[in-house]
Coordinates of C-alpha atoms in Angstrom, one line a residue:
Chain A
X1 CA -81.3 -45.8 -0.5
X2 CA -79.8 -42.9 0.8
X3 CA -80.3 -43.5 4.7
X4 CA -78.8 -46.9 4.1
X5 CA -75.1 -46.1 2.0
X6 CA -75.2 -43.5 5.1
X7 CA -75.7 -45.7 7.8
X8 CA -73.1 -48.4 5.6
X9 CA -70.7 -45.2 6.1
X10 CA -71.0 -44.5 9.5
X11 CA -70.9 -48.1 9.8
X12 CA -67.8 -48.9 8.5
X13 CA -66.0 -45.5 10.4
X14 CA -66.6 -47.5 13.2
X15 CA -65.6 -50.6 11.8
X16 CA -62.5 -49.6 11.0
X17 CA -62.4 -47.6 14.3
X18 CA -61.9 -51.4 15.8
X19 CA -59.2 -51.9 13.6
X20 CA -61.1 -54.6 12.1
X21 CA -61.5 -54.9 8.1
X22 CA -65.2 -53.3 7.1
X23 CA -65.6 -55.9 4.9
X24 CA -65.3 -59.0 7.6
X25 CA -67.7 -57.2 9.7
X26 CA -70.2 -57.1 6.4
X27 CA -69.0 -60.7 5.8
X28 CA -70.2 -61.5 9.3
X29 CA -73.4 -59.6 9.1
X30 CA -74.5 -61.2 6.2
X31 CA -73.6 -64.7 7.6
X32 CA -75.0 -64.2 11.0
X33 CA -78.5 -63.5 9.3
X34 CA -79.1 -64.1 5.4
X35 CA -76.7 -66.4 4.9
X36 CA -78.3 -69.6 7.2
X37 CA -81.8 -70.8 7.7
X38 CA -80.9 -70.0 11.5
X39 CA -80.4 -66.5 10.8
X40 CA -83.4 -66.0 8.2
X41 CA -85.2 -67.5 11.3
X42 CA -84.1 -65.3 13.6
X43 CA -84.3 -61.7 11.3
X44 CA -88.0 -62.8 10.2
X45 CA -88.9 -63.0 14.3
X46 CA -87.3 -59.8 15.0
X47 CA -88.9 -58.6 11.6
X48 CA -92.5 -59.5 13.1
X49 CA -93.4 -57.3 15.8
X50 CA -91.5 -54.3 13.5
X51 CA -94.5 -55.0 10.9
X52 CA -97.3 -54.6 13.6
X53 CA -95.4 -51.6 15.6
X54 CA -94.7 -50.4 11.3
X55 CA -98.6 -50.5 10.6
X56 CA -99.4 -49.0 13.5
X57 CA -97.2 -45.9 13.2
X58 CA -97.7 -45.8 9.4
X59 CA -101.7 -46.0 9.7
X60 CA -101.5 -43.5 11.9
X61 CA -99.5 -41.2 10.1
X62 CA -101.9 -41.3 6.7
X63 CA -104.4 -39.8 9.7
X64 CA -102.5 -37.4 9.8
X65 CA -101.4 -38.2 13.4
X66 CA -98.4 -39.7 15.2
X67 CA -98.5 -42.4 17.1
X68 CA -95.9 -43.0 20.1
X69 CA -97.8 -45.0 21.8
X70 CA -96.8 -48.1 20.2
X71 CA -94.9 -49.4 22.9
X72 CA -97.3 -49.2 25.5
X73 CA -99.5 -50.2 23.6
X74 CA -97.9 -53.7 22.2
X75 CA -96.8 -53.8 26.4
X76 CA -101.0 -54.0 27.6
X77 CA -101.4 -56.1 23.7
X78 CA -99.2 -58.6 24.7
X79 CA -100.1 -59.2 28.7
X80 CA -103.9 -59.3 27.6
X81 CA -102.5 -62.2 25.0
X82 CA -100.9 -64.1 28.6
X83 CA -104.0 -62.9 30.9
X84 CA -106.4 -65.2 28.1
X85 CA -104.5 -67.0 26.9
X86 CA -103.4 -69.0 30.9
X87 CA -107.0 -68.5 31.7
X88 CA -108.5 -70.4 29.2
X89 CA -109.3 -74.2 29.8
X90 CA -106.9 -76.5 28.5
X91 CA -109.8 -78.1 26.9
X92 CA -110.1 -75.2 25.0
X93 CA -109.6 -76.0 21.0
X94 CA -107.2 -74.0 18.9
X95 CA -109.3 -72.6 16.2
X96 CA -111.0 -70.9 19.5
X97 CA -107.9 -70.1 21.6
X98 CA -105.8 -69.0 19.1
X99 CA -108.4 -65.9 17.6
X100 CA -109.8 -65.1 21.2
X101 CA -105.9 -64.9 21.9
X102 CA -105.2 -62.2 19.2
X103 CA -108.5 -60.7 19.6
X104 CA -107.4 -59.7 23.3
X105 CA -104.0 -58.6 22.2
X106 CA -105.5 -56.6 19.7
X107 CA -108.7 -55.6 22.4
X108 CA -106.2 -54.1 24.8
X109 CA -103.7 -52.5 22.4
X110 CA -106.7 -50.6 21.0
X111 CA -108.6 -49.7 23.9
X112 CA -105.1 -47.8 25.1
X113 CA -104.6 -45.9 21.4
X114 CA -108.3 -45.0 21.5
X115 CA -107.4 -43.1 24.9
X116 CA -105.2 -40.8 23.3
X117 CA -107.7 -40.4 20.5
X118 CA -110.1 -39.0 22.7
X119 CA -108.0 -36.9 25.1
X120 CA -107.3 -34.9 21.2
X121 CA -111.0 -35.2 19.7
X122 CA -112.2 -34.0 22.8
X123 CA -109.6 -31.2 24.4
X124 CA -107.1 -31.6 21.4
X125 CA -104.3 -32.5 23.8
X126 CA -101.5 -33.2 21.2
X127 CA -101.7 -37.4 20.5
X128 CA -97.1 -36.6 20.5
X129 CA -96.7 -36.2 24.4
X130 CA -100.1 -38.5 25.9
X131 CA -98.9 -41.0 24.2
X132 CA -95.5 -40.6 25.6
X133 CA -96.9 -40.1 28.5
X134 CA -99.5 -43.3 28.5
X135 CA -95.9 -45.1 27.8
X136 CA -95.0 -44.6 30.9
X137 CA -98.1 -45.6 32.2
X138 CA -98.7 -48.9 30.5
X139 CA -95.7 -50.0 31.5
X140 CA -96.2 -49.2 34.9
X141 CA -100.1 -51.0 34.7
X142 CA -98.4 -54.1 33.2
X143 CA -95.3 -54.4 35.4
X144 CA -97.5 -53.6 38.6
X145 CA -100.5 -56.0 37.0
X146 CA -97.7 -58.7 36.5
X147 CA -95.7 -58.5 39.6
X148 CA -98.9 -58.3 42.2
X149 CA -101.7 -60.7 41.0
X150 CA -100.4 -62.9 37.6
X151 CA -96.2 -63.8 38.5
X152 CA -95.3 -67.3 38.9
X153 CA -93.4 -67.0 42.0
X154 CA -89.5 -66.7 41.2
X155 CA -89.9 -65.4 38.2
X156 CA -91.0 -61.7 36.2
X157 CA -93.6 -63.4 34.3
X158 CA -96.9 -64.0 34.2
X159 CA -98.3 -68.4 33.7
X160 CA -97.6 -69.8 30.3
X161 CA -100.7 -70.5 27.9
X162 CA -102.5 -73.5 27.3
X163 CA -101.2 -76.1 24.7
X164 CA -104.1 -75.1 22.0
X165 CA -103.0 -71.2 22.1
X166 CA -99.7 -71.6 20.7
X167 CA -99.0 -71.2 17.2
X168 CA -96.6 -72.8 15.1
X169 CA -93.2 -72.2 14.8
X170 CA -92.1 -72.3 11.3
X171 CA -89.2 -74.4 11.4
X172 CA -92.0 -77.2 11.7
X173 CA -92.5 -76.4 8.2
X174 CA -88.8 -75.1 7.1
X175 CA -86.1 -77.7 8.4
X176 CA -83.5 -75.1 7.9
X177 CA -85.0 -72.8 10.6
X178 CA -84.3 -75.2 13.2
X179 CA -83.8 -73.7 16.6
X180 CA -84.7 -70.2 15.5
X181 CA -87.9 -68.7 17.2
X182 CA -89.8 -67.4 13.7
X183 CA -93.4 -68.4 14.0
X184 CA -96.9 -67.9 12.3
X185 CA -96.5 -65.1 13.8
X186 CA -94.9 -63.4 10.4
X187 CA -97.2 -65.0 8.3
X188 CA -100.0 -63.4 10.8
X189 CA -97.8 -60.1 10.3
X190 CA -98.1 -60.3 6.7
X191 CA -101.7 -60.8 6.2
X192 CA -102.3 -58.0 8.1
X193 CA -100.4 -56.3 6.0
X194 CA -102.5 -56.9 3.4
X195 CA -105.0 -56.2 5.2
X196 CA -104.0 -52.9 5.7
X197 CA -103.5 -52.4 2.2
X198 CA -107.5 -53.1 1.2
X199 CA -108.9 -51.2 4.1
X200 CA -106.6 -47.8 3.3
X201 CA -106.8 -48.1 -0.3
X202 CA -110.1 -49.7 -1.2
X203 CA -113.0 -49.0 1.6
X204 CA -115.0 -45.5 1.8
X205 CA -113.0 -45.8 5.4
X206 CA -109.5 -45.9 4.4
X207 CA -110.3 -43.0 2.2
X208 CA -111.9 -40.9 5.1
X209 CA -108.8 -41.9 7.2
X210 CA -105.9 -40.9 4.2
X211 CA -108.7 -37.2 3.6
X212 CA -108.0 -36.6 6.8
X213 CA -103.7 -37.0 7.1
X214 CA -104.0 -35.0 3.4
X215 CA -106.3 -32.2 3.9
X216 CA -107.8 -32.2 7.1
X217 CA -110.0 -29.0 6.4
X218 CA -111.6 -30.1 3.1
X219 CA -111.7 -33.5 4.7
X220 CA -114.1 -32.2 7.3
X221 CA -115.4 -30.4 4.3
X222 CA -116.3 -33.5 2.9
X223 CA -117.6 -34.6 5.4
X224 CA -115.3 -36.6 7.3
X225 CA -116.1 -36.7 11.0
X226 CA -112.7 -36.1 12.2
X227 CA -113.9 -36.6 15.5
X228 CA -114.6 -39.7 15.2
X229 CA -112.3 -40.5 12.3
X230 CA -109.5 -39.5 15.0
X231 CA -110.4 -41.9 17.6
X232 CA -111.2 -44.4 15.3
X233 CA -107.5 -44.3 13.6
X234 CA -106.1 -44.2 16.8
X235 CA -108.0 -47.5 18.0
X236 CA -106.8 -49.1 15.0
X237 CA -103.0 -47.9 15.2
X238 CA -103.4 -49.1 18.7
X239 CA -104.9 -52.5 18.0
X240 CA -102.4 -53.1 15.6
X241 CA -99.7 -52.2 18.1
X242 CA -101.4 -55.0 20.9
X243 CA -101.0 -58.0 18.4
X244 CA -97.0 -57.3 18.9
X245 CA -97.5 -60.1 21.6
X246 CA -98.4 -62.7 19.3
X247 CA -95.3 -63.0 18.3
X248 CA -93.2 -63.5 21.3
X249 CA -96.7 -64.8 24.2
X250 CA -97.9 -67.1 21.9
X251 CA -94.9 -68.1 19.4
X252 CA -92.0 -68.1 21.1
X253 CA -92.0 -67.6 24.9
X254 CA -95.5 -69.1 25.4
X255 CA -96.2 -66.5 28.9
X256 CA -96.0 -62.5 29.1
X257 CA -92.7 -60.9 30.6
X258 CA -92.2 -57.7 31.9
X259 CA -89.6 -55.5 29.5
X260 CA -89.9 -57.9 26.5
X261 CA -91.1 -55.1 24.1
X262 CA -87.6 -53.2 24.6
X263 CA -88.0 -50.5 21.8
X264 CA -90.6 -52.3 19.0
X265 CA -92.8 -49.0 19.5
X266 CA -90.1 -46.5 18.8
X267 CA -88.0 -48.6 16.2
X268 CA -91.9 -48.6 14.3
X269 CA -91.8 -45.2 14.0
X270 CA -88.3 -45.5 12.0
X271 CA -90.0 -48.3 10.2
X272 CA -93.0 -46.8 9.3
X273 CA -90.8 -43.3 7.9
X274 CA -88.7 -45.7 5.7
X275 CA -91.2 -47.5 4.5
X276 CA -93.3 -44.2 3.6
X277 CA -96.8 -45.6 5.7
X278 CA -97.0 -47.9 3.0
X279 CA -97.8 -51.6 4.4
X280 CA -95.3 -53.3 1.8
X281 CA -93.2 -50.7 2.3
X282 CA -93.6 -50.8 5.7
X283 CA -93.3 -55.3 5.5
X284 CA -89.5 -54.7 3.9
X285 CA -88.6 -51.3 6.2
X286 CA -89.2 -54.0 8.8
X287 CA -87.1 -56.4 7.0
X288 CA -84.0 -54.1 7.3
X289 CA -84.2 -52.7 11.1
X290 CA -85.3 -56.9 11.7
X291 CA -81.9 -57.4 10.2
X292 CA -79.8 -55.1 12.2
X293 CA -81.2 -56.4 14.9
X294 CA -80.1 -59.8 14.6
X295 CA -76.8 -58.2 12.4
X296 CA -76.0 -56.6 16.1
X297 CA -75.5 -59.7 17.6
X298 CA -73.7 -62.1 14.3
X299 CA -71.0 -59.3 14.1
X300 CA -70.7 -58.8 18.4
X301 CA -67.6 -60.7 17.8
X302 CA -65.5 -58.0 16.1
X303 CA -67.4 -54.4 17.1
X304 CA -69.7 -54.2 20.3
X305 CA -73.3 -54.7 19.2
X306 CA -74.4 -52.0 20.4
X307 CA -72.8 -50.5 17.0
X308 CA -76.3 -51.3 14.8
X309 CA -78.7 -48.9 17.8
X310 CA -76.1 -46.2 16.2
X311 CA -76.2 -46.9 12.5
X312 CA -80.1 -47.4 13.5
X313 CA -80.6 -44.3 14.5
X314 CA -78.4 -42.2 11.5
X315 CA -80.5 -43.8 9.0
X316 CA -83.7 -42.7 11.1
X317 CA -81.7 -39.1 11.5
X318 CA -81.1 -39.6 7.2
X319 CA -84.4 -40.5 6.2
X320 CA -85.9 -37.7 8.1
X321 CA -83.8 -35.3 6.9
X322 CA -84.4 -36.6 3.3
X323 CA -88.5 -36.4 3.7
X324 CA -87.6 -32.8 5.2
X325 CA -85.6 -31.8 2.1
X326 CA -88.3 -33.5 -0.5
X327 CA -91.1 -31.5 0.9
X328 CA -89.5 -28.4 0.9
X329 CA -89.3 -29.1 -2.7
X330 CA -92.6 -29.8 -3.3
X331 CA -93.3 -26.1 -1.5
X332 CA -91.0 -24.5 -4.0
X333 CA -92.4 -26.2 -7.1
Chain O
X1 CA -75.3 -42.8 50.9
X2 CA -78.8 -42.8 51.4
X3 CA -80.4 -40.1 53.5
X4 CA -84.4 -40.4 54.6
X5 CA -84.5 -37.2 54.9
X6 CA -87.8 -36.3 52.8
X7 CA -86.8 -32.1 51.6
X8 CA -83.5 -33.2 50.7
X9 CA -84.7 -36.2 48.2
X10 CA -86.8 -33.9 46.9
X11 CA -84.1 -31.7 45.9
X12 CA -81.9 -33.6 44.7
X13 CA -84.8 -35.8 42.6
X14 CA -86.0 -32.5 41.2
X15 CA -82.6 -30.5 40.5
X16 CA -82.2 -32.0 37.2
X17 CA -85.1 -32.6 36.2
X18 CA -85.7 -28.5 36.3
X19 CA -82.2 -28.7 34.3
X20 CA -83.8 -30.0 31.7
X21 CA -87.0 -29.0 31.9
X22 CA -85.5 -25.7 31.4
X23 CA -84.0 -26.9 28.5
X24 CA -87.2 -27.7 27.1
X25 CA -88.8 -24.7 27.4
X26 CA -85.9 -22.7 25.2
X27 CA -85.7 -25.1 22.9
X28 CA -90.2 -25.3 22.6
X29 CA -90.2 -21.7 23.0
X30 CA -88.2 -21.3 19.9
X31 CA -90.2 -23.1 17.6
X32 CA -88.6 -26.7 18.1
X33 CA -89.8 -30.7 20.1
X34 CA -87.2 -31.3 21.7
X35 CA -88.1 -35.0 22.8
X36 CA -84.1 -35.2 22.8
X37 CA -83.6 -33.9 26.2
X38 CA -83.3 -37.5 26.9
X39 CA -80.6 -38.3 24.5
X40 CA -78.4 -35.1 25.8
X41 CA -78.5 -35.6 29.0
X42 CA -77.3 -39.1 28.9
X43 CA -74.4 -37.9 26.6
X44 CA -74.5 -35.1 28.9
X45 CA -74.2 -37.4 32.3
X46 CA -71.3 -39.8 29.8
X47 CA -69.3 -37.0 28.9
X48 CA -68.8 -35.5 32.1
X49 CA -67.5 -39.0 33.3
X50 CA -65.2 -38.7 30.3
X51 CA -64.2 -35.6 31.3
X52 CA -63.5 -36.1 35.2
X53 CA -61.7 -38.8 34.6
X54 CA -59.7 -38.1 32.2
X55 CA -58.7 -34.4 33.2
X56 CA -59.2 -35.4 37.2
X57 CA -61.5 -32.2 37.5
X58 CA -64.8 -32.6 38.1
X59 CA -65.3 -29.3 36.6
X60 CA -64.0 -29.9 33.6
X61 CA -66.0 -32.4 33.3
X62 CA -68.6 -30.4 34.0
X63 CA -67.2 -28.8 30.7
X64 CA -67.6 -32.2 28.9
X65 CA -71.0 -33.0 29.7
X66 CA -72.0 -29.2 28.3
X67 CA -70.2 -30.0 25.4
X68 CA -71.5 -33.6 24.8
X69 CA -75.2 -32.0 25.1
X70 CA -74.2 -29.5 23.2
X71 CA -73.1 -31.7 20.3
X72 CA -76.8 -33.9 19.8
X73 CA -78.6 -30.2 20.0
X74 CA -76.1 -29.2 17.0
X75 CA -77.3 -32.0 15.8
X76 CA -80.5 -32.1 16.3
X77 CA -80.9 -28.3 15.2
X78 CA -79.5 -29.3 11.9
X79 CA -81.5 -32.0 11.0
X80 CA -84.1 -29.8 11.9
X81 CA -83.2 -26.7 11.0
X82 CA -81.5 -27.2 7.9
X83 CA -82.7 -30.6 6.7
X84 CA -86.4 -29.9 7.8
X85 CA -86.6 -33.3 9.6
X86 CA -89.5 -33.6 11.5
X87 CA -88.5 -32.7 15.4
X88 CA -90.3 -35.7 17.4
X89 CA -88.1 -37.9 14.5
X90 CA -85.4 -36.4 15.0
X91 CA -85.6 -36.2 18.4
X92 CA -86.0 -39.5 18.5
X93 CA -83.2 -40.7 16.8
X94 CA -80.9 -38.7 19.1
X95 CA -81.9 -40.4 22.0
X96 CA -81.5 -43.8 20.4
X97 CA -78.1 -42.7 19.2
X98 CA -77.1 -41.2 22.5
X99 CA -78.2 -44.5 23.9
X100 CA -76.1 -46.2 21.7
X101 CA -72.6 -44.7 20.9
X102 CA -72.6 -44.1 25.4
X103 CA -72.7 -48.1 24.9
X104 CA -70.1 -48.4 22.3
X105 CA -67.6 -45.8 24.2
X106 CA -68.2 -46.9 27.7
X107 CA -67.2 -50.8 26.3
X108 CA -64.5 -48.7 23.9
X109 CA -62.9 -46.9 27.0
X110 CA -64.0 -48.5 30.2
X111 CA -64.6 -52.6 29.1
X112 CA -67.4 -52.9 30.7
X113 CA -71.6 -52.7 29.5
X114 CA -72.5 -51.3 32.9
X115 CA -70.9 -48.5 34.2
X116 CA -68.1 -46.6 34.6
X117 CA -65.3 -46.4 36.8
X118 CA -66.5 -43.9 40.0
X119 CA -66.0 -40.4 40.2
X120 CA -65.7 -37.8 42.6
X121 CA -68.3 -35.4 42.1
X122 CA -68.2 -31.5 43.2
X123 CA -69.1 -31.6 46.1
X124 CA -70.8 -29.2 48.3
X125 CA -69.4 -26.5 50.3
X126 CA -70.6 -28.1 53.9
X127 CA -70.0 -32.0 54.5
X128 CA -72.5 -34.7 55.1
X129 CA -75.7 -35.5 53.5
X130 CA -78.3 -33.3 55.5
X131 CA -80.2 -30.3 53.8
X132 CA -77.9 -27.9 54.6
X133 CA -75.3 -30.0 52.7
X134 CA -77.9 -29.8 49.9
X135 CA -78.1 -26.2 50.0
X136 CA -74.4 -25.5 50.6
X137 CA -74.3 -27.1 47.0
X138 CA -72.9 -25.0 44.0
X139 CA -74.7 -26.5 41.4
X140 CA -78.3 -26.2 43.2
X141 CA -77.4 -22.3 43.5
X142 CA -76.7 -22.5 39.3
X143 CA -79.3 -24.5 38.8
X144 CA -82.0 -21.5 40.7
X145 CA -80.2 -18.9 39.2
X146 CA -80.3 -20.4 35.7
X147 CA -84.5 -21.0 36.4
X148 CA -84.0 -17.4 36.9
X149 CA -82.1 -16.6 34.2
X150 CA -84.2 -18.6 31.9
X151 CA -87.4 -16.2 32.9
X152 CA -85.1 -13.3 32.5
X153 CA -84.1 -14.2 29.0
X154 CA -87.3 -14.9 27.7
X155 CA -88.9 -12.2 29.2
X156 CA -86.7 -9.6 29.2
X157 CA -84.3 -9.8 26.6
X158 CA -84.5 -8.6 23.3
X159 CA -82.8 -12.2 22.5
X160 CA -85.3 -13.9 24.5
X161 CA -88.3 -12.4 23.0
X162 CA -86.7 -13.0 19.2
X163 CA -86.8 -16.8 20.7
X164 CA -90.6 -16.4 21.0
X165 CA -90.9 -14.7 18.2
X166 CA -89.6 -17.7 16.0
X167 CA -91.5 -20.0 17.9
X168 CA -95.0 -18.7 17.6
X169 CA -94.9 -17.1 14.1
X170 CA -91.2 -17.4 12.3
X171 CA -92.9 -15.9 8.9
X172 CA -93.3 -13.1 10.1
X173 CA -90.1 -13.4 12.8
X174 CA -88.5 -13.2 9.3
X175 CA -90.3 -10.5 8.0
X176 CA -89.0 -8.1 10.6
X177 CA -85.2 -9.3 9.6
X178 CA -84.5 -12.1 12.2
X179 CA -82.9 -14.9 11.3
X180 CA -85.3 -17.9 12.1
X181 CA -82.8 -20.9 11.7
X182 CA -80.1 -19.1 13.5
X183 CA -82.4 -18.4 16.0
X184 CA -83.8 -21.5 16.9
X185 CA -80.5 -22.9 16.7
X186 CA -79.9 -20.8 19.5
X187 CA -82.5 -22.1 21.4
X188 CA -81.9 -25.7 20.6
X189 CA -78.4 -25.5 21.8
X190 CA -78.8 -23.6 24.7
X191 CA -81.3 -26.3 25.6
X192 CA -78.5 -29.7 24.9
X193 CA -76.3 -27.4 27.6
X194 CA -79.3 -27.6 29.9
X195 CA -80.1 -31.2 29.4
X196 CA -76.3 -31.5 29.2
X197 CA -76.0 -30.0 32.8
X198 CA -78.6 -32.3 33.9
X199 CA -76.7 -35.1 33.2
X200 CA -74.3 -34.2 34.9
X201 CA -75.5 -33.7 38.1
X202 CA -77.0 -37.2 37.4
X203 CA -73.1 -38.4 36.7
X204 CA -71.5 -36.2 40.2
X205 CA -74.6 -37.7 42.4
X206 CA -74.1 -41.4 41.5
X207 CA -70.5 -40.6 40.9
X208 CA -70.3 -42.9 38.4
X209 CA -71.9 -43.5 34.9
X210 CA -74.0 -45.9 34.5
X211 CA -76.0 -47.5 31.2
X212 CA -79.4 -45.8 30.6
X213 CA -78.7 -44.1 33.7
X214 CA -81.3 -41.4 32.3
X215 CA -83.6 -43.3 32.7
X216 CA -86.6 -41.9 31.2
X217 CA -85.8 -38.3 32.8
X218 CA -85.5 -36.5 29.8
X219 CA -89.4 -37.4 29.4
X220 CA -90.5 -36.4 32.3
X221 CA -88.7 -33.2 32.1
X222 CA -91.1 -32.5 29.1
X223 CA -93.6 -33.3 31.0
X224 CA -93.5 -30.9 34.2
X225 CA -92.5 -28.3 30.8
X226 CA -95.9 -29.2 30.0
X227 CA -97.3 -29.2 32.9
X228 CA -95.7 -25.6 33.7
X229 CA -96.9 -24.4 30.5
X230 CA -93.4 -23.7 28.7
X231 CA -92.5 -21.3 31.1
X232 CA -89.7 -21.6 33.1
X233 CA -90.7 -20.7 36.5
X234 CA -93.7 -23.0 36.6
X235 CA -91.9 -25.8 34.9
X236 CA -89.4 -25.8 37.9
X237 CA -92.1 -26.0 39.8
X238 CA -94.1 -28.4 38.2
X239 CA -90.2 -30.6 38.4
X240 CA -90.2 -29.9 42.2
X241 CA -93.9 -31.7 42.5
X242 CA -92.9 -34.9 40.4
X243 CA -89.9 -34.9 42.4
X244 CA -91.8 -34.8 45.3
X245 CA -94.2 -36.8 44.5
X246 CA -91.5 -39.3 43.6
X247 CA -89.8 -38.7 47.1
X248 CA -92.4 -39.8 49.2
X249 CA -92.9 -42.8 46.9
X250 CA -89.4 -43.6 47.5
X251 CA -89.9 -42.8 51.2
X252 CA -93.6 -44.8 51.5
X253 CA -91.3 -48.1 49.8
X254 CA -89.1 -48.6 53.2
X255 CA -92.6 -48.7 55.5
X256 CA -96.0 -49.1 53.6
X257 CA -98.7 -48.2 52.5
X258 CA -100.6 -50.4 50.8
X259 CA -100.3 -48.4 47.3
X260 CA -98.3 -49.4 44.5
X261 CA -95.2 -48.3 44.0
X262 CA -95.3 -48.7 39.4
X263 CA -98.7 -46.0 40.2
X264 CA -97.7 -43.9 42.0
X265 CA -94.5 -43.7 39.9
X266 CA -96.9 -42.9 37.4
X267 CA -97.8 -40.0 38.9
X268 CA -96.3 -36.9 36.1
X269 CA -97.2 -38.4 33.6
X270 CA -100.9 -39.0 34.9
X271 CA -100.9 -35.2 36.5
X272 CA -99.1 -34.2 32.9
X273 CA -102.8 -35.9 31.0
X274 CA -104.8 -34.4 33.1
X275 CA -103.4 -31.3 32.4
X276 CA -103.8 -31.7 29.1
X277 CA -107.2 -32.1 29.1
X278 CA -107.9 -29.1 30.4
X279 CA -108.4 -29.2 33.6
X280 CA -106.0 -26.9 35.3
X281 CA -107.0 -24.4 32.5
X282 CA -105.5 -24.6 28.3
X283 CA -102.0 -25.9 28.1
X284 CA -100.9 -24.0 25.4
X285 CA -98.0 -24.6 23.4
X286 CA -95.5 -22.1 21.5
X287 CA -98.0 -21.5 18.0
X288 CA -95.2 -22.9 15.5
X289 CA -94.1 -25.7 18.0
X290 CA -92.4 -28.2 15.4
X291 CA -93.0 -26.2 12.3
X292 CA -90.5 -26.5 10.0
X293 CA -89.2 -23.4 8.6
X294 CA -89.1 -22.1 5.6

């Protein structure tokens, strides 16, 4: 809350610096996002990948791990979705094709998440550094595969996925969303968030995972296989990030494209932090950041849309600072 | 402008890595993880261009660049020190902040979303583009001096030992009467100036600011720092290794050697992963790096 207020303050200062009435800019911001059906659709479309990466980072946080690799996991997940979706025979029924594509995204992301998990479990290599490095490697692999093997000539994307693998646009059900690319991946995001909630707080695995994050030594003493759980948590985190591809590939463009992800992995960290690694909080935080992303476009006529990046950075800093201060209070109590 | 001379290219690419990696070493040895190198580099490059255009003097521009890096570093030091924010989160926020701020300011000051007007850089004492010209470049010598200087600082001075001690064991350092937060802030701010200078090199080298011109170099510097096990001289050597690999890859692009460019570009990262996996002996970070104090 403090973060949003702090962010708004900076925002007003910038608006004034541009000689615009802050209220007018905020008005535009509202009108371009939650003010119209189209705006809401756009916000939901931009929220969806952040739900997945937010959950990815959040699950890792719960296990005491820092997954900065959501970006790379998302890229490889989307690539896998695109490749599987375009390789299936055109006659594949949707009930087979869609789960297969979703599964491919999850599997590819998970595989990329397992790598830092194993490096940590086996060699003690810190996951922050390894995931940063793996991000670059993932992007290079994607770029290499796309450019060398998969590209449609004259473009930078893979072949289109088959018709049955394409998931519904929400505009088919809610006419107000017409023209926005919001699609069923948002619903998938909500379902996955609910599932994560259940796994984390209602299952043995989730309990072990949280125990590992809260008190590693106690968890080990209590019988948690720390190394295995580390790999599992990173794999799960990677898989969740791998689902980002469903929104873009299955629901919007119908192909994988170079550089589509543009920072969703990093914003996922902010989302998880603001949502306190709780699935409900993550969905809400993802909506806030989705609104800011879309809002940047809405106010571009008055204030450059990049202002929103500054705003997001300030929110992240304030949230991190607030978390730091409250941890000190707990320390002193 | 493009010179195919391999050592020249390798050195030109390595200089900004070395400067930023030194920044990483100083910051992390004092206990503060600095993922914000990338952003400090970017804002440093922008500051350099603004300063040069405003004053007409590249030297003053360099000063502006250092100041810009210092400014972001102060934000990082405050967030991680006073407010105990997570070092990684704060660093990432700083990168986002720098990206956003430079874009907004680029539009505001130069009405462009891609690049600034052209600037004259700090020029070499010898004209031309060969190895000799690069070796006679003042900033190259400053960089070499800084490698030695950081080594001297960390290993031979009281301040350096104090910086290391707050990075290894802040409680013990505090018990010995050291001001932990102040020392860590000093480490981060030096880091910011080094990263700012790294950005200045980029700006002078390309004679302008372009959007996102740091292009992941801060992360490569971070990788080199780890590869060099948090020590200045090995870290600089790692930078030259990475820079040489990049130069070779660029040279190969001209010809064709059958190795995919994209995969060669991952070399620094893959090498770092191998290093972290313990292939070249344990890479051990400072004991208290990333841990808030008190």
